[in-house]
CSV table of C-alpha atoms in Angstrom, one decimal:
chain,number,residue,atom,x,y,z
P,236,UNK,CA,-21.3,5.8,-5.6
P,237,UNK,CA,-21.8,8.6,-8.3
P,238,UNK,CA,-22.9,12.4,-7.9
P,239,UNK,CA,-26.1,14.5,-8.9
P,240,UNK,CA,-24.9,18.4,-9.1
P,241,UNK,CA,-27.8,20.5,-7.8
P,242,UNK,CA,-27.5,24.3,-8.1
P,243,UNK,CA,-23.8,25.0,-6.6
P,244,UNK,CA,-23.9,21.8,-4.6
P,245,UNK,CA,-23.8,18.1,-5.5
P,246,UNK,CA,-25.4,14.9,-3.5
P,247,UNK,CA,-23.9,11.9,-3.1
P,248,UNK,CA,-25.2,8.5,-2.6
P,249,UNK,CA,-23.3,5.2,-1.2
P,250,UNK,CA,-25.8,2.8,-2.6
P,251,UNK,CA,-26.1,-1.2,-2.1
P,252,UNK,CA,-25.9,-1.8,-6.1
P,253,UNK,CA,-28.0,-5.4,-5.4
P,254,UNK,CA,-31.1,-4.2,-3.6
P,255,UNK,CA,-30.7,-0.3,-4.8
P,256,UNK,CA,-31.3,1.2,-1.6
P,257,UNK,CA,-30.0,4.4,-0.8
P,258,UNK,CA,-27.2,3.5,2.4
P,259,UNK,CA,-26.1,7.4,3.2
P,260,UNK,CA,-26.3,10.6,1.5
P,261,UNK,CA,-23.8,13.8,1.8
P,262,UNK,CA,-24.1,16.7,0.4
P,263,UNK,CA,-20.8,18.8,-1.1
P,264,UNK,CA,-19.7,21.8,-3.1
P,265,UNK,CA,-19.9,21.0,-6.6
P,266,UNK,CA,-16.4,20.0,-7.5
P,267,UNK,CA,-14.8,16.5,-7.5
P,268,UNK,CA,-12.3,16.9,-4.7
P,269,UNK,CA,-15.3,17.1,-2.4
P,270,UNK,CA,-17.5,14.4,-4.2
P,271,UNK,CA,-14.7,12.2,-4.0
P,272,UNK,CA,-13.5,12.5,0.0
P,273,UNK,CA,-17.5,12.3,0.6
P,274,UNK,CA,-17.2,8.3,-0.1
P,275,UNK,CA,-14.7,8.1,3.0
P,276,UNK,CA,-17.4,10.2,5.4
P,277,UNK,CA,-19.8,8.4,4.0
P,278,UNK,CA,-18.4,4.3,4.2
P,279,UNK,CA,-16.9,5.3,7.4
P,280,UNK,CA,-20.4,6.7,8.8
P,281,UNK,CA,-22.3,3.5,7.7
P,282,UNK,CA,-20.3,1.2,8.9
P,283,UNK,CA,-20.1,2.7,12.4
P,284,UNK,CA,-24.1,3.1,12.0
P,285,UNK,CA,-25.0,0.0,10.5
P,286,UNK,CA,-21.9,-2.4,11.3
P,287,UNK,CA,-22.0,-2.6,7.2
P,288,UNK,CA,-19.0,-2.3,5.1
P,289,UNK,CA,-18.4,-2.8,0.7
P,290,UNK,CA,-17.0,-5.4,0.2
P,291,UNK,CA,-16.6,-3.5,-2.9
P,292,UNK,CA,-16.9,-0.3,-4.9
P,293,UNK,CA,-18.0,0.9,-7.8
P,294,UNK,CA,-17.3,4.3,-9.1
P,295,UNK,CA,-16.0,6.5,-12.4
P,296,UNK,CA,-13.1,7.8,-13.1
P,297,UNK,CA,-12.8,10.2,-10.4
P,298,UNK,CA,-12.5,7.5,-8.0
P,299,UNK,CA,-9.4,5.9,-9.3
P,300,UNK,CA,-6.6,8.4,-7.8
P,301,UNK,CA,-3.9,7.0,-6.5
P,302,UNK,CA,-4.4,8.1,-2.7
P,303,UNK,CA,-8.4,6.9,-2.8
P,304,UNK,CA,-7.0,3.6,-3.9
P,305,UNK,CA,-4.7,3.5,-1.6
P,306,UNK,CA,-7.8,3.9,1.2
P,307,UNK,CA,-9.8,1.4,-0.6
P,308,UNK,CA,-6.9,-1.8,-0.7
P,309,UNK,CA,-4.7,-0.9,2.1
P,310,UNK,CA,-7.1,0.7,4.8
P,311,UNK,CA,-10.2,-0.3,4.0
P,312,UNK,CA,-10.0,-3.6,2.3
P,313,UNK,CA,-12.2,-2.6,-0.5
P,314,UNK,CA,-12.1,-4.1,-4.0
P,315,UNK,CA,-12.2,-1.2,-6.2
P,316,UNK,CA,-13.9,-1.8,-9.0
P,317,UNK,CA,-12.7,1.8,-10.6
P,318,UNK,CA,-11.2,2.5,-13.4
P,319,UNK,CA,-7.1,3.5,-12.2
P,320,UNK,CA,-6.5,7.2,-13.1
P,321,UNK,CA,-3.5,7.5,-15.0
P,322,UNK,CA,-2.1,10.3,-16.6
P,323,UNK,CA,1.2,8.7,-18.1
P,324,UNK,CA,0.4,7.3,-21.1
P,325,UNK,CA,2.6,8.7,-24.0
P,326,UNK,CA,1.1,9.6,-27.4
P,327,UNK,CA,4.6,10.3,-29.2
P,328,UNK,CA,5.7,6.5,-29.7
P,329,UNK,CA,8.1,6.3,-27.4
P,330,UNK,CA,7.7,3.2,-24.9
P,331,UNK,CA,5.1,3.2,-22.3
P,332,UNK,CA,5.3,2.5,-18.5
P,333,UNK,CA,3.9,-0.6,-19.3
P,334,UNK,CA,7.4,-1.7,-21.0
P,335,UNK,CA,9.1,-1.7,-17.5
P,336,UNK,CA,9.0,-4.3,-15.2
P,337,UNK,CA,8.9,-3.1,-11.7
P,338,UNK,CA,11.0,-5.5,-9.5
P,339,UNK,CA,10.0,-5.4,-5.9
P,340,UNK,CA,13.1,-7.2,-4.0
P,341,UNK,CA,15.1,-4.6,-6.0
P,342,UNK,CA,12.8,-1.8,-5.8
P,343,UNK,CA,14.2,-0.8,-9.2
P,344,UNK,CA,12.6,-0.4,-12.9
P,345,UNK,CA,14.2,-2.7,-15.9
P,346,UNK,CA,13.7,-0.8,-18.9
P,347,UNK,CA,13.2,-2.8,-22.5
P,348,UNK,CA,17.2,-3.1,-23.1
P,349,UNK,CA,17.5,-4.5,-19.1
P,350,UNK,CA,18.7,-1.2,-17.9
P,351,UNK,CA,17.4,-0.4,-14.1
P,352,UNK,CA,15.9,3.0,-13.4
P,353,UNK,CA,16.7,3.3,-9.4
P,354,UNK,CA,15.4,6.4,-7.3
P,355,UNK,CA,19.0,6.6,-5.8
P,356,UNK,CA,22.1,5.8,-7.3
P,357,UNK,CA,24.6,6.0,-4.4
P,358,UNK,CA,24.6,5.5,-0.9
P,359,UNK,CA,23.2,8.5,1.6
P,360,UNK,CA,24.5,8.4,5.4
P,361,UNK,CA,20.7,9.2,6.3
P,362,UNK,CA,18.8,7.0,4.5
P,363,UNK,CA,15.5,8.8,2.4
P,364,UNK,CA,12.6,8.4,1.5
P,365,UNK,CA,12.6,10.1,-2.0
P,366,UNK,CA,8.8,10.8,-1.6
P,367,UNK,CA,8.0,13.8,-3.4
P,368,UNK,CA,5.1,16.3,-2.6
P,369,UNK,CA,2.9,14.4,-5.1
P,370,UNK,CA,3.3,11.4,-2.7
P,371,UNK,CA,5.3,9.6,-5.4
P,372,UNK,CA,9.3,8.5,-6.2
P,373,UNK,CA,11.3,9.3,-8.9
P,374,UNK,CA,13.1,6.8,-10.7
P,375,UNK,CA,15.8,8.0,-12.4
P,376,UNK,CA,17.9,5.8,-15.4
P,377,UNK,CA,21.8,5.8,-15.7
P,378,UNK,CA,22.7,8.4,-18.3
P,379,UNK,CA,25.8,6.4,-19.5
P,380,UNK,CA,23.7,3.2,-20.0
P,381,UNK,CA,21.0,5.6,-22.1
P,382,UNK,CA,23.6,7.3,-24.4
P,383,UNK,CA,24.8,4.4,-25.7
P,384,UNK,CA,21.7,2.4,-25.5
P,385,UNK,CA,20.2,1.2,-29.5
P,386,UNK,CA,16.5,2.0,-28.2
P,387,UNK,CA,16.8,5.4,-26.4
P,388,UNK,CA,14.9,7.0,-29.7
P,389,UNK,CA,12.1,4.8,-28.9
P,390,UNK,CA,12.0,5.8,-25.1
P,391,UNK,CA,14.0,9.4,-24.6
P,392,UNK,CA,14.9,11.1,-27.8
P,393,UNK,CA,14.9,14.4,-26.1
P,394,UNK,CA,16.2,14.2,-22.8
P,395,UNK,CA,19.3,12.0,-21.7
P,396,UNK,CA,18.0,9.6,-19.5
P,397,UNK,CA,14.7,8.0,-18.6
P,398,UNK,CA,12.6,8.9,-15.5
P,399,UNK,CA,9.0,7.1,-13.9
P,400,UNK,CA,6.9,8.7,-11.3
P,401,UNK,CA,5.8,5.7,-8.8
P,402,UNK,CA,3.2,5.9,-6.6
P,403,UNK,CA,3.2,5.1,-2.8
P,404,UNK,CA,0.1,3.6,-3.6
P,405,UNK,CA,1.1,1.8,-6.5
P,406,UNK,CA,0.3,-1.7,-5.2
P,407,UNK,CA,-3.0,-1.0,-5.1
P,408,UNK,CA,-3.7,0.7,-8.3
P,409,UNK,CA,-2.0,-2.6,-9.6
P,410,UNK,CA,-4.7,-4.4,-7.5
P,411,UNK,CA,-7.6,-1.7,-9.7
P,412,UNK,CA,-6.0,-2.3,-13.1
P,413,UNK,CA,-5.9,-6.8,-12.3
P,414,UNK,CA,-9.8,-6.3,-11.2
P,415,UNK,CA,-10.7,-4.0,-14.6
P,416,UNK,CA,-10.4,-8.0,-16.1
P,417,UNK,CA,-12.5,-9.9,-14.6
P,418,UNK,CA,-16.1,-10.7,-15.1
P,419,UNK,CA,-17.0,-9.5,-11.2
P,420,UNK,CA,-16.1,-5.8,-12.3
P,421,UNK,CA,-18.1,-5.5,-15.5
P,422,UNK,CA,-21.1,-6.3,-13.3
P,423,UNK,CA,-20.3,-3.9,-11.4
P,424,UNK,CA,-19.8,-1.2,-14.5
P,425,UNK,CA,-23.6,-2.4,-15.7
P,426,UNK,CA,-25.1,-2.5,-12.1
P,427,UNK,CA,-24.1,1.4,-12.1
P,428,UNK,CA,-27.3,2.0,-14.3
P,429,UNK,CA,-29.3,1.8,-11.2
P,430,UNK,CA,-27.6,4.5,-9.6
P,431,UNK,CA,-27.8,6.9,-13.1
P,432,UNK,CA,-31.9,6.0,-12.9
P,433,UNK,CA,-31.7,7.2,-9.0
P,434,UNK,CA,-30.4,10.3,-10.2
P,435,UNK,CA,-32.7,10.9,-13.2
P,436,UNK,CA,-35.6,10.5,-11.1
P,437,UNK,CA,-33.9,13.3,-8.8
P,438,UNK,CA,-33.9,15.7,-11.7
P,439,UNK,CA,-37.0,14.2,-14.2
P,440,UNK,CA,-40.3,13.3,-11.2
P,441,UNK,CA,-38.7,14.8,-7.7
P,442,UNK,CA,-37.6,18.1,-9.5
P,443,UNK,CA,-34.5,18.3,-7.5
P,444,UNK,CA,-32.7,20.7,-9.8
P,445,UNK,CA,-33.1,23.7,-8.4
P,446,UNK,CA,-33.1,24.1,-4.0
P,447,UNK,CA,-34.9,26.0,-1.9
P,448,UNK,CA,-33.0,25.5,1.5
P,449,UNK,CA,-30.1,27.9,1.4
P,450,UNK,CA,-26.6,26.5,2.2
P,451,UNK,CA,-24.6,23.3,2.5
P,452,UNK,CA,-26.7,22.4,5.7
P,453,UNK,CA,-30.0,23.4,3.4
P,454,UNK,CA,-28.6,21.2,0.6
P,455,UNK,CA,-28.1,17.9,3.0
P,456,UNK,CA,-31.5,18.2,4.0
P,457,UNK,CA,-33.4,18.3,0.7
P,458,UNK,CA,-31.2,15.8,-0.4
P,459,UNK,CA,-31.6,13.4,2.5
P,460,UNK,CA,-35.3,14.1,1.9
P,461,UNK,CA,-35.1,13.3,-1.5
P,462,UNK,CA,-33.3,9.8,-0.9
P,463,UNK,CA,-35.6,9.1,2.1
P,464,UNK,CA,-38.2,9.3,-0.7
P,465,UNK,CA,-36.8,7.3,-3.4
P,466,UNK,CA,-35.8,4.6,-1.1
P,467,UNK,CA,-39.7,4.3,0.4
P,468,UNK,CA,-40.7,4.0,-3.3
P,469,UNK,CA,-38.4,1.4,-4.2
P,470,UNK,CA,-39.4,-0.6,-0.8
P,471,UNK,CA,-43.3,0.0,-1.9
P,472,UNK,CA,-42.4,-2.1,-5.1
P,473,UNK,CA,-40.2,-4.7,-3.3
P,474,UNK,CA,-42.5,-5.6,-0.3
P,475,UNK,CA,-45.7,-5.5,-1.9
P,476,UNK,CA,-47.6,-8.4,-1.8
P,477,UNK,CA,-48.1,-9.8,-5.1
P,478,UNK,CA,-50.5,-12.9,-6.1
P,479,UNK,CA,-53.5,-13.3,-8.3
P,480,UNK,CA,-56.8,-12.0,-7.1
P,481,UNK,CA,-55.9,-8.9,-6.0
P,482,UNK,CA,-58.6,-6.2,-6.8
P,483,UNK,CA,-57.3,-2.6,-7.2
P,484,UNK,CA,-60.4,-0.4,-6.3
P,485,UNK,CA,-60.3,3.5,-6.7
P,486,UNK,CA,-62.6,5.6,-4.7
């Protein structure tokens, strides 16, 4: 699943990755947000179609968010095979969120000195949810067990306590970061050179980078078109019949 920008308007492909044929196509505005919800229109349309679903799903960057994710493992079943987008990592020293252990039963953080990091720290008469606009919860440390803690210069000289955004999709970016490992997904990172060729051939032989339909109706059909004709070509070289004697004559 990757995107070909064409004028003010991108095309995107769901594509089987082992036969390289072209499943669906859908056409959006040029900007990732739109590329990105496309996959769910388009999975959702092929399997009602074509009684076909991924079992998984390759994809850049853009595809890692925590709320696709969270369509792909929970909804979906999907094995992403997506890099997990993750904007937390710290470049002044201190400790990463890598250096707390997330315990489930306690739904609670340990920090490196054994310190929890709740999202609540006292009992509410209405339970909450702590879910913040972002769709995450804030977990907050004690800030008498960080002003006295040895290691709070290595993980919050400036403020006085500690705090980690979770996601509500959390469990299945963790599912995305354990499948990065394994030999299945790096196939899956190389088989993505077939769908970069699909798009080359867009721009380089079918001359797709300028449109002449106007509009985002205009833009689905020439790009439908277009994928209607790379598929034919790519069936042409799979189905033709291939044996010695055959005599190519031109007339």
């Amino acid at each position: 699943m990757i995107g070909f920008v064409s004028d003010s308007y991108s095309t995107n492909y769901l594509i089987d990755l082992h036969a390289g044929i072209i499943l669906d196509v859908e056409a959006t505005p040029a900007h990732r947000t739109a590329e990105v919800e496309s996959t769910k229109t388009m999975i959702n349309r092929v399997e009602e179609r074509f009684v076909l679903k991924p079992r998984r799903l390759a994809g850049d960057t853009a595809y890692g968010t925590a709320s696709m994710l969270g369509w792909m493992v929970e909804e979906k079943e999907i094995a992403p095979h997506v890099p997990v987008w993750d904007k937390t990592r710290r470049d002044d020293g201190t400790f990463q969120r890598g250096s707390f252990h997330w315990d489930e039963q306690a739904n609670e953080y340990r920090c490196p000195g054994g310190h929890a990091l709740r999202s609540d720290w006292r009992a509410y008469t209405n339970p909450r949810t702590h879910i913040t606009k972002a769709d995450t919860v804030i977990y907050r440390s004690s800030q008498h067990n960080c002003s006295g803690c040895a290691m709070k210069e290595q993980c919050c000289p400036n403020i006085s306590f500690r705090k980690i955004a979770r996601s509500i999709h959390e469990s299945a970016r963790d599912v995305a970061r354990k499948l990065s490992a394994t030999p299945e997904f790096k196939q899956s990172r190389r088989e993505r050179k077939k769908v970069e060729m699909l798009f080359a051939h867009l721009k380089r032989i079918l001359k797709l980078d300028r449109l002449r339909l106007r509009g985002l109706s205009g833009a689905q059909d020439e790009f439908l078109l277009a994928a209607t004709a790379q598929n034919l070509r790519r069936m042409a070289k799979r189905l033709a019949p291939l044996g010695e004697g055959i005599t190519a004559v031109a007339a």
